[in-house]
Amino acid sequence: MMFEQRIVQARLPRRNLLAAAAMATLAACAVVPKGPAPTTAPAPRPAPSGSQLPSDSQRHRIALLVPMNGVNGAVGQSIANAATMAVMDTNAQNLRITNYDTSAGAASAASRAIADGNQLILGPLLADDIPAVAGVARAAKVPIISFSNDADAAGRDVYVMGSLPGESIRRTVRYARGRGVTSFAALVPKGDYGERASAALIAETRAAGGSLTAMESYDRSAASITAAASKLRGRGAVDAILIADSGSLSARAAGVLKPRGAASPRLLGTELWSGEKALSTSPSLEGAWFAAVSDTRFPQFVKSYRTRFGAAPYRIATLGYDAVLLTLRVARDWKPGRMFPTTSLTSPDGFLGLDGAFRFDRSGVINRAFEVREVSGGAVKVVSPAPTKFGN
């Protein structure tokens, strides 16, 4: 089913600084879903069928492909709501964004989007849906900016916008090496995420001049990660151990790897730890480091989102907001009715959004500026801020 967001002009009160901050960052041209949604956001209004869509020569047609029903429906709705917010906050009048539900089939959603004349696809959410969408979009020369966090899904005219575990691990390993950590070990879950995390850790420890001495995998359950942690602990002492999982499961493993009061090893996490309450309630995670995108602008985003939709957004919803900001930035040099200028996406200077600095490399994979945080005294603090722009 397809839904269209009827874009209306909406000027926010002066006290709402979200739009101003967002547009200021873009003007500078510098550079699996997280967080609970306490209530379900309002359902979108059904749109006319594709044949009923009016012609529009003054606005760019942008398709937003996300699940609006099923297991990931609430996440998709949160992203769609955030995209609407971005259009309203910036008072953008040169975009027409239409939602297409991928829960009933990503290929059919993409086909309808192409038939309706959209020149850019934002989405899909899941990496598994990218081949189906790309198969339709490439034939029409329509690029895709996906919300997936799987770098392997990137390719010709397919850009991956989600936060990648490899980048989080790279930032953390380099920070740790700069503070004297030389030997590493890891607990990684079985599956795609664990494989990407382990590959990144192997590559980054080697690149940073460290050594990876041991690695254990586990099923994503409390019993399995506890058993793997016990086995890893028996394989000898190391300076630091990466736990590539959520805060709650990591806290369980931390109690085995680092008994309360122990000075070592230093525990490390990934971007999955961002916003996890378990970090501040587990004594064994004291002193742990992890890297994630900056949360500086997120509280204001949450406040504005809740006011509009009566619910808290999923953390991943900022991707929908930033995708619209990115589109607006590119639209400065993009005439309606023409193909989207993909060369603009690979500017080495990159862009700035709610989640900080980002850019795409020539392979379509996103590079993000991460900050490093430390668990300290029952709280999480930033110990190395995210860069505000990229170097050469």
Short mmCIF file of C-alpha atoms in Angstrom, two decimals:
data_model
loop_
_atom_site.label_atom_id
_atom_site.label_comp_id
_atom_site.label_asym_id
_atom_site.label_seq_id
_atom_site.Cartn_x
_atom_site.Cartn_y
_atom_site.Cartn_z
CA MET A 1 0.00 0.00 0.00
CA MET A 2 1.26 3.51 -0.80
CA PHE A 3 0.83 6.57 1.36
CA GLU A 4 1.54 10.15 0.37
CA GLN A 5 2.64 12.81 2.79
CA ARG A 6 0.71 15.95 1.89
CA ILE A 7 3.33 18.57 2.61
CA VAL A 8 1.85 21.68 4.22
CA GLN A 9 3.61 24.87 5.15
CA ALA A 10 4.27 25.00 8.86
CA ARG A 11 6.34 27.62 10.58
CA LEU A 12 7.59 26.66 14.00
CA PRO A 13 7.84 29.02 16.98
CA ARG A 14 11.11 30.86 17.30
CA ARG A 15 11.96 28.83 20.38
CA ASN A 16 12.14 25.68 18.30
CA LEU A 17 15.78 25.62 17.22
CA LEU A 18 15.73 22.23 15.52
CA ALA A 19 15.25 23.52 11.99
CA ALA A 20 17.71 26.35 12.42
CA ALA A 21 20.40 24.00 13.68
CA ALA A 22 19.72 21.49 10.94
CA MET A 23 19.84 23.98 8.10
CA ALA A 24 22.87 25.73 9.55
CA THR A 25 24.80 22.50 9.62
CA LEU A 26 23.87 21.65 6.06
CA ALA A 27 24.70 25.13 4.85
CA ALA A 28 28.16 24.65 6.29
CA CYS A 29 28.60 21.67 3.96
CA ALA A 30 31.22 20.30 6.29
CA VAL A 31 31.07 17.51 6.64
CA VAL A 32 19.08 -2.71 13.84
CA PRO A 33 16.71 -0.09 15.09
CA LYS A 34 17.32 1.17 18.63
CA GLY A 35 15.27 2.76 21.35
CA PRO A 36 11.71 2.10 22.51
CA ALA A 37 8.66 3.85 21.14
CA PRO A 38 6.24 4.07 24.11
CA THR A 39 3.18 4.63 21.97
CA THR A 40 2.26 4.08 18.37
CA ALA A 41 2.39 7.18 16.23
CA PRO A 42 -0.68 8.23 14.24
CA ALA A 43 -1.25 6.19 11.10
CA PRO A 44 -0.57 7.96 7.79
CA ARG A 45 -3.41 9.02 5.56
CA PRO A 46 -3.98 6.85 2.47
CA ALA A 47 -2.89 8.53 -0.73
CA PRO A 48 -4.42 8.43 -4.18
CA SER A 49 -3.32 5.68 -6.51
CA GLY A 50 -0.32 6.31 -8.75
CA SER A 51 -2.50 7.26 -11.70
CA GLN A 52 -4.15 9.96 -9.59
CA LEU A 53 -0.95 11.69 -8.52
CA PRO A 54 -0.92 15.22 -9.90
CA SER A 55 1.81 16.36 -12.25
CA ASP A 56 4.39 18.51 -10.52
CA SER A 57 7.05 20.45 -12.37
CA GLN A 58 8.12 22.62 -9.45
CA ARG A 59 8.98 19.97 -6.85
CA HIS A 60 11.24 16.96 -6.72
CA ARG A 61 9.46 13.68 -6.24
CA ILE A 62 11.11 11.61 -3.54
CA ALA A 63 10.01 8.11 -2.54
CA LEU A 64 10.38 6.93 1.06
CA LEU A 65 10.39 3.13 1.18
CA VAL A 66 9.93 1.75 4.70
CA PRO A 67 7.76 -0.91 6.34
CA MET A 68 4.53 0.63 7.61
CA ASN A 69 3.06 -2.61 8.95
CA GLY A 70 4.30 -5.85 10.46
CA VAL A 71 7.25 -6.46 12.79
CA ASN A 72 9.16 -3.33 11.73
CA GLY A 73 6.11 -1.18 11.04
CA ALA A 74 6.57 1.06 14.09
CA VAL A 75 10.19 1.68 13.14
CA GLY A 76 9.25 2.55 9.57
CA GLN A 77 6.51 4.89 10.79
CA SER A 78 9.00 6.62 13.07
CA ILE A 79 11.37 7.21 10.14
CA ALA A 80 8.50 8.50 7.99
CA ASN A 81 7.38 10.86 10.74
CA ALA A 82 10.92 12.20 11.07
CA ALA A 83 11.09 12.81 7.32
CA THR A 84 7.85 14.79 7.54
CA MET A 85 9.33 16.79 10.41
CA ALA A 86 12.36 17.71 8.32
CA VAL A 87 10.16 19.05 5.51
CA MET A 88 8.02 21.04 7.94
CA ASP A 89 10.93 22.34 10.01
CA THR A 90 12.72 23.64 6.93
CA ASN A 91 9.51 24.84 5.25
CA ALA A 92 10.73 23.04 2.14
CA GLN A 93 8.51 23.73 -0.82
CA ASN A 94 10.53 21.99 -3.51
CA LEU A 95 10.04 18.38 -2.33
CA ARG A 96 7.10 16.01 -2.61
CA ILE A 97 7.78 12.99 -0.41
CA THR A 98 5.60 9.93 -0.83
CA ASN A 99 5.66 6.91 1.50
CA TYR A 100 5.60 3.40 0.04
CA ASP A 101 5.03 0.46 2.36
CA THR A 102 7.61 -2.30 1.87
CA SER A 103 6.01 -4.73 4.32
CA ALA A 104 3.95 -6.29 1.52
CA GLY A 105 6.92 -6.51 -0.85
CA ALA A 106 9.87 -4.22 -1.47
CA ALA A 107 9.97 -4.82 -5.22
CA SER A 108 6.33 -3.89 -5.71
CA ALA A 109 6.78 -0.77 -3.56
CA ALA A 110 9.77 0.26 -5.67
CA SER A 111 7.86 -0.38 -8.90
CA ARG A 112 5.05 1.91 -7.80
CA ALA A 113 7.56 4.55 -6.74
CA ILE A 114 9.23 4.48 -10.16
CA ALA A 115 5.90 4.49 -11.97
CA ASP A 116 4.90 7.60 -10.02
CA GLY A 117 7.91 9.47 -11.34
CA ASN A 118 10.10 9.59 -8.24
CA GLN A 119 13.73 10.45 -9.00
CA LEU A 120 15.23 9.36 -5.67
CA ILE A 121 14.46 6.54 -3.23
CA LEU A 122 15.10 6.96 0.49
CA GLY A 123 15.14 3.45 1.95
CA PRO A 124 14.58 0.60 2.26
CA LEU A 125 15.20 -0.08 5.94
CA LEU A 126 16.47 -3.64 5.67
CA ALA A 127 19.51 -4.80 3.73
CA ASP A 128 17.60 -7.88 2.58
CA ASP A 129 15.21 -5.61 0.66
CA ILE A 130 17.92 -3.67 -1.18
CA PRO A 131 18.48 -6.16 -4.06
CA ALA A 132 14.77 -6.16 -4.90
CA VAL A 133 14.53 -2.38 -4.81
CA ALA A 134 17.78 -1.90 -6.73
CA GLY A 135 16.63 -4.31 -9.43
CA VAL A 136 13.76 -1.98 -10.19
CA ALA A 137 15.45 1.36 -9.53
CA ARG A 138 18.62 0.80 -11.56
CA ALA A 139 16.67 0.18 -14.72
CA ALA A 140 15.11 3.63 -14.29
CA LYS A 141 18.44 5.22 -13.23
CA VAL A 142 17.00 6.16 -9.84
CA PRO A 143 19.53 6.07 -6.96
CA ILE A 144 18.85 4.61 -3.53
CA ILE A 145 19.88 5.95 -0.12
CA SER A 146 19.17 3.05 2.22
CA PHE A 147 18.78 3.17 6.00
CA SER A 148 20.56 -0.18 6.33
CA ASN A 149 23.73 -0.59 8.41
CA ASP A 150 25.19 -3.30 6.16
CA ALA A 151 28.14 -1.95 4.18
CA ASP A 152 28.08 -4.99 1.90
CA ALA A 153 24.70 -3.85 0.57
CA ALA A 154 26.20 -0.75 -1.04
CA GLY A 155 26.91 -0.72 -4.75
CA ARG A 156 26.31 1.15 -7.97
CA ASP A 157 23.72 3.87 -7.23
CA VAL A 158 23.04 2.26 -3.83
CA TYR A 159 24.18 4.24 -0.79
CA VAL A 160 24.09 2.89 2.76
CA MET A 161 23.25 5.53 5.39
CA GLY A 162 22.92 3.56 8.64
CA SER A 163 25.55 3.67 11.39
CA LEU A 164 28.04 0.90 10.66
CA PRO A 165 29.51 -1.27 13.44
CA GLY A 166 32.86 -1.24 11.69
CA GLU A 167 33.16 2.52 12.01
CA SER A 168 32.25 2.43 15.68
CA ILE A 169 34.85 -0.26 16.33
CA ARG A 170 37.49 1.61 14.34
CA ARG A 171 36.98 4.76 16.41
CA THR A 172 37.07 2.85 19.70
CA VAL A 173 40.13 0.78 18.84
CA ARG A 174 42.09 3.85 17.78
CA TYR A 175 41.09 5.66 20.96
CA ALA A 176 42.12 2.66 23.05
CA ARG A 177 45.46 2.30 21.28
CA GLY A 178 46.16 5.97 21.95
CA ARG A 179 45.77 5.23 25.65
CA GLY A 180 48.14 2.32 25.85
CA VAL A 181 45.89 -0.65 25.04
CA THR A 182 47.85 -3.18 22.98
CA SER A 183 46.10 -6.57 23.28
CA PHE A 184 42.44 -7.19 22.45
CA ALA A 185 39.91 -10.02 22.66
CA ALA A 186 36.24 -10.13 21.73
CA LEU A 187 32.80 -11.60 22.28
CA VAL A 188 30.76 -11.47 19.06
CA PRO A 189 27.25 -12.77 18.38
CA LYS A 190 26.62 -15.30 15.66
CA GLY A 191 25.06 -13.85 12.52
CA ASP A 192 25.65 -10.96 10.13
CA TYR A 193 26.26 -8.30 12.75
CA GLY A 194 28.80 -10.43 14.59
CA GLU A 195 30.61 -11.25 11.35
CA ARG A 196 30.88 -7.56 10.46
CA ALA A 197 32.03 -6.68 13.96
CA SER A 198 34.69 -9.40 14.08
CA ALA A 199 36.02 -8.50 10.62
CA ALA A 200 36.27 -4.86 11.65
CA LEU A 201 38.08 -5.68 14.89
CA ILE A 202 40.60 -7.90 13.12
CA ALA A 203 41.31 -5.21 10.53
CA GLU A 204 41.49 -2.32 12.98
CA THR A 205 43.71 -3.97 15.59
CA ARG A 206 46.15 -4.85 12.82
CA ALA A 207 46.01 -1.36 11.32
CA ALA A 208 46.48 0.27 14.72
CA GLY A 209 49.44 -1.93 15.63
CA GLY A 210 47.65 -3.97 18.29
CA SER A 211 47.11 -7.70 18.66
CA LEU A 212 43.91 -9.73 18.74
CA THR A 213 44.53 -12.76 20.95
CA ALA A 214 41.13 -14.44 21.29
CA MET A 215 37.54 -14.31 20.08
CA GLU A 216 34.43 -16.22 21.16
CA SER A 217 31.03 -16.32 19.46
CA TYR A 218 27.65 -17.05 21.02
CA ASP A 219 23.93 -17.23 20.34
CA ARG A 220 22.11 -14.06 21.35
CA SER A 221 20.90 -15.22 24.74
CA ALA A 222 21.92 -14.53 28.33
CA ALA A 223 23.02 -18.13 28.93
CA SER A 224 25.08 -18.33 25.74
CA ILE A 225 26.92 -15.03 26.20
CA THR A 226 27.68 -15.89 29.83
CA ALA A 227 29.17 -19.22 28.81
CA ALA A 228 31.22 -17.59 26.06
CA ALA A 229 32.49 -14.97 28.49
CA SER A 230 33.64 -17.67 30.92
CA LYS A 231 35.47 -19.45 28.13
CA LEU A 232 37.11 -16.23 26.93
CA ARG A 233 38.25 -15.33 30.43
CA GLY A 234 39.99 -18.68 30.70
CA ARG A 235 42.09 -17.96 27.61
CA GLY A 236 44.37 -15.50 29.35
CA ALA A 237 44.64 -11.85 30.29
CA VAL A 238 44.32 -9.03 27.73
CA ASP A 239 44.19 -5.25 27.96
CA ALA A 240 40.71 -4.86 26.48
CA ILE A 241 37.71 -6.98 25.44
CA LEU A 242 35.11 -5.91 22.90
CA ILE A 243 31.51 -7.03 23.54
CA ALA A 244 29.61 -6.51 20.29
CA ASP A 245 26.05 -6.57 21.56
CA SER A 246 23.34 -4.60 23.33
CA GLY A 247 23.94 -3.00 26.69
CA SER A 248 21.82 -5.54 28.57
CA LEU A 249 23.60 -8.60 27.21
CA SER A 250 26.96 -6.87 27.49
CA ALA A 251 26.28 -6.19 31.17
CA ARG A 252 25.78 -9.91 31.76
CA ALA A 253 29.07 -10.76 30.10
CA ALA A 254 30.84 -7.91 31.91
CA GLY A 255 30.14 -9.50 35.29
CA VAL A 256 32.10 -12.57 34.19
CA LEU A 257 34.88 -10.82 32.31
CA LYS A 258 35.53 -8.13 34.89
CA PRO A 259 34.43 -8.88 38.45
CA ARG A 260 33.34 -5.89 40.48
CA GLY A 261 36.31 -3.85 41.63
CA ALA A 262 38.76 -5.32 39.11
CA ALA A 263 40.96 -2.81 37.30
CA SER A 264 41.20 -4.77 34.07
CA PRO A 265 40.43 -5.66 31.37
CA ARG A 266 39.04 -2.50 29.83
CA LEU A 267 35.68 -3.37 28.29
CA LEU A 268 34.68 -1.96 24.90
CA GLY A 269 31.32 -1.73 23.17
CA THR A 270 29.82 -0.72 19.84
CA GLU A 271 27.20 1.77 18.69
CA LEU A 272 24.56 -0.64 20.04
CA TRP A 273 25.34 0.66 23.52
CA SER A 274 24.07 4.15 22.74
CA GLY A 275 21.13 5.04 24.99
CA GLU A 276 21.19 1.74 26.90
CA LYS A 277 20.22 2.12 30.57
CA ALA A 278 22.05 -1.08 31.52
CA LEU A 279 25.37 0.72 31.12
CA SER A 280 24.78 2.90 34.17
CA THR A 281 23.51 0.09 36.40
CA SER A 282 26.27 -2.48 35.89
CA PRO A 283 29.33 -1.95 38.13
CA SER A 284 31.40 -4.23 35.89
CA LEU A 285 31.00 -1.80 32.98
CA GLU A 286 32.67 1.01 34.92
CA GLY A 287 35.34 2.54 32.71
CA ALA A 288 34.07 0.91 29.50
CA TRP A 289 34.50 2.76 26.20
CA PHE A 290 32.35 2.78 23.07
CA ALA A 291 31.83 5.03 20.04
CA ALA A 292 28.55 6.29 18.60
CA VAL A 293 27.13 9.25 16.69
CA SER A 294 26.75 12.41 18.72
CA ASP A 295 23.59 12.86 20.78
CA THR A 296 23.96 16.64 21.03
CA ARG A 297 20.89 17.43 18.90
CA PHE A 298 18.89 14.31 19.69
CA PRO A 299 17.08 15.60 22.85
CA GLN A 300 15.61 18.55 20.95
CA PHE A 301 14.58 16.20 18.14
CA VAL A 302 12.82 13.93 20.65
CA LYS A 303 10.99 16.87 22.21
CA SER A 304 9.76 18.16 18.87
CA TYR A 305 8.81 14.67 17.67
CA ARG A 306 6.84 13.92 20.82
CA THR A 307 4.96 17.21 20.55
CA ARG A 308 3.86 16.37 17.02
CA PHE A 309 3.20 12.65 17.26
CA GLY A 310 2.57 11.95 20.94
CA ALA A 311 5.30 9.33 21.13
CA ALA A 312 9.05 8.97 21.49
CA PRO A 313 10.89 8.24 18.23
CA TYR A 314 13.13 5.27 17.66
CA ARG A 315 16.78 6.33 17.72
CA ILE A 316 17.11 5.36 14.05
CA ALA A 317 14.41 7.90 13.10
CA THR A 318 17.03 10.62 12.74
CA LEU A 319 18.11 8.89 9.53
CA GLY A 320 14.80 9.89 7.98
CA TYR A 321 15.30 13.49 9.06
CA ASP A 322 18.89 13.67 7.86
CA ALA A 323 18.03 11.99 4.55
CA VAL A 324 15.62 14.83 3.82
CA LEU A 325 18.18 17.45 4.85
CA LEU A 326 20.71 15.82 2.55
CA THR A 327 18.20 15.86 -0.31
CA LEU A 328 17.51 19.54 0.26
CA ARG A 329 21.21 20.32 0.17
CA VAL A 330 21.66 18.49 -3.12
CA ALA A 331 18.49 20.08 -4.49
CA ARG A 332 20.23 23.44 -4.61
CA ASP A 333 21.83 22.29 -7.85
CA TRP A 334 19.16 19.82 -8.96
CA LYS A 335 16.44 20.91 -11.36
CA PRO A 336 13.00 19.25 -11.01
CA GLY A 337 12.37 16.55 -13.57
CA ARG A 338 16.04 15.70 -14.04
CA MET A 339 17.97 12.76 -12.68
CA PHE A 340 19.33 13.02 -9.17
CA PRO A 341 23.00 14.17 -9.27
CA THR A 342 24.70 11.32 -7.41
CA THR A 343 28.11 12.95 -7.76
CA SER A 344 27.00 15.42 -5.09
CA LEU A 345 26.80 12.61 -2.53
CA THR A 346 30.50 11.80 -2.68
CA SER A 347 31.81 15.28 -1.89
CA PRO A 348 34.92 14.78 0.28
CA ASP A 349 33.75 17.56 2.61
CA GLY A 350 30.53 15.71 3.33
CA PHE A 351 27.51 17.05 5.19
CA LEU A 352 26.20 17.75 8.67
CA GLY A 353 22.92 16.48 10.08
CA LEU A 354 21.28 15.79 13.43
CA ASP A 355 23.64 12.84 13.92
CA GLY A 356 26.73 14.88 13.09
CA ALA A 357 29.14 14.83 10.17
CA PHE A 358 28.76 12.22 7.42
CA ARG A 359 29.74 11.54 3.84
CA PHE A 360 29.62 8.71 1.33
CA ASP A 361 32.69 7.17 -0.23
CA ARG A 362 32.77 6.16 -3.89
CA SER A 363 31.57 2.66 -3.05
CA GLY A 364 28.37 4.07 -1.55
CA VAL A 365 29.31 3.37 2.09
CA ILE A 366 28.75 6.09 4.65
CA ASN A 367 31.53 7.54 6.76
CA ARG A 368 30.38 9.05 10.04
CA ALA A 369 32.09 11.13 12.69
CA PHE A 370 31.77 9.21 15.96
CA GLU A 371 32.35 10.39 19.51
CA VAL A 372 33.87 8.14 22.19
CA ARG A 373 31.99 7.74 25.46
CA GLU A 374 33.00 6.29 28.79
CA VAL A 375 30.85 4.68 31.47
CA SER A 376 31.82 6.48 34.65
CA GLY A 377 30.18 6.74 38.08
CA GLY A 378 26.84 5.38 36.94
CA ALA A 379 26.65 7.74 33.96
CA VAL A 380 27.92 7.96 30.40
CA LYS A 381 30.14 10.88 29.43
CA VAL A 382 31.87 11.95 26.22
CA VAL A 383 35.65 11.60 26.48
CA SER A 384 36.50 12.31 22.84
CA PRO A 385 34.06 14.51 20.88
CA ALA A 386 33.09 13.71 17.33
CA PRO A 387 34.90 15.80 14.68
CA THR A 388 32.70 18.48 13.12
CA LYS A 389 34.21 17.98 9.70
CA PHE A 390 36.32 15.57 7.75
CA GLY A 391 40.00 15.95 6.90
CA ASN A 392 41.36 15.24 3.44
#
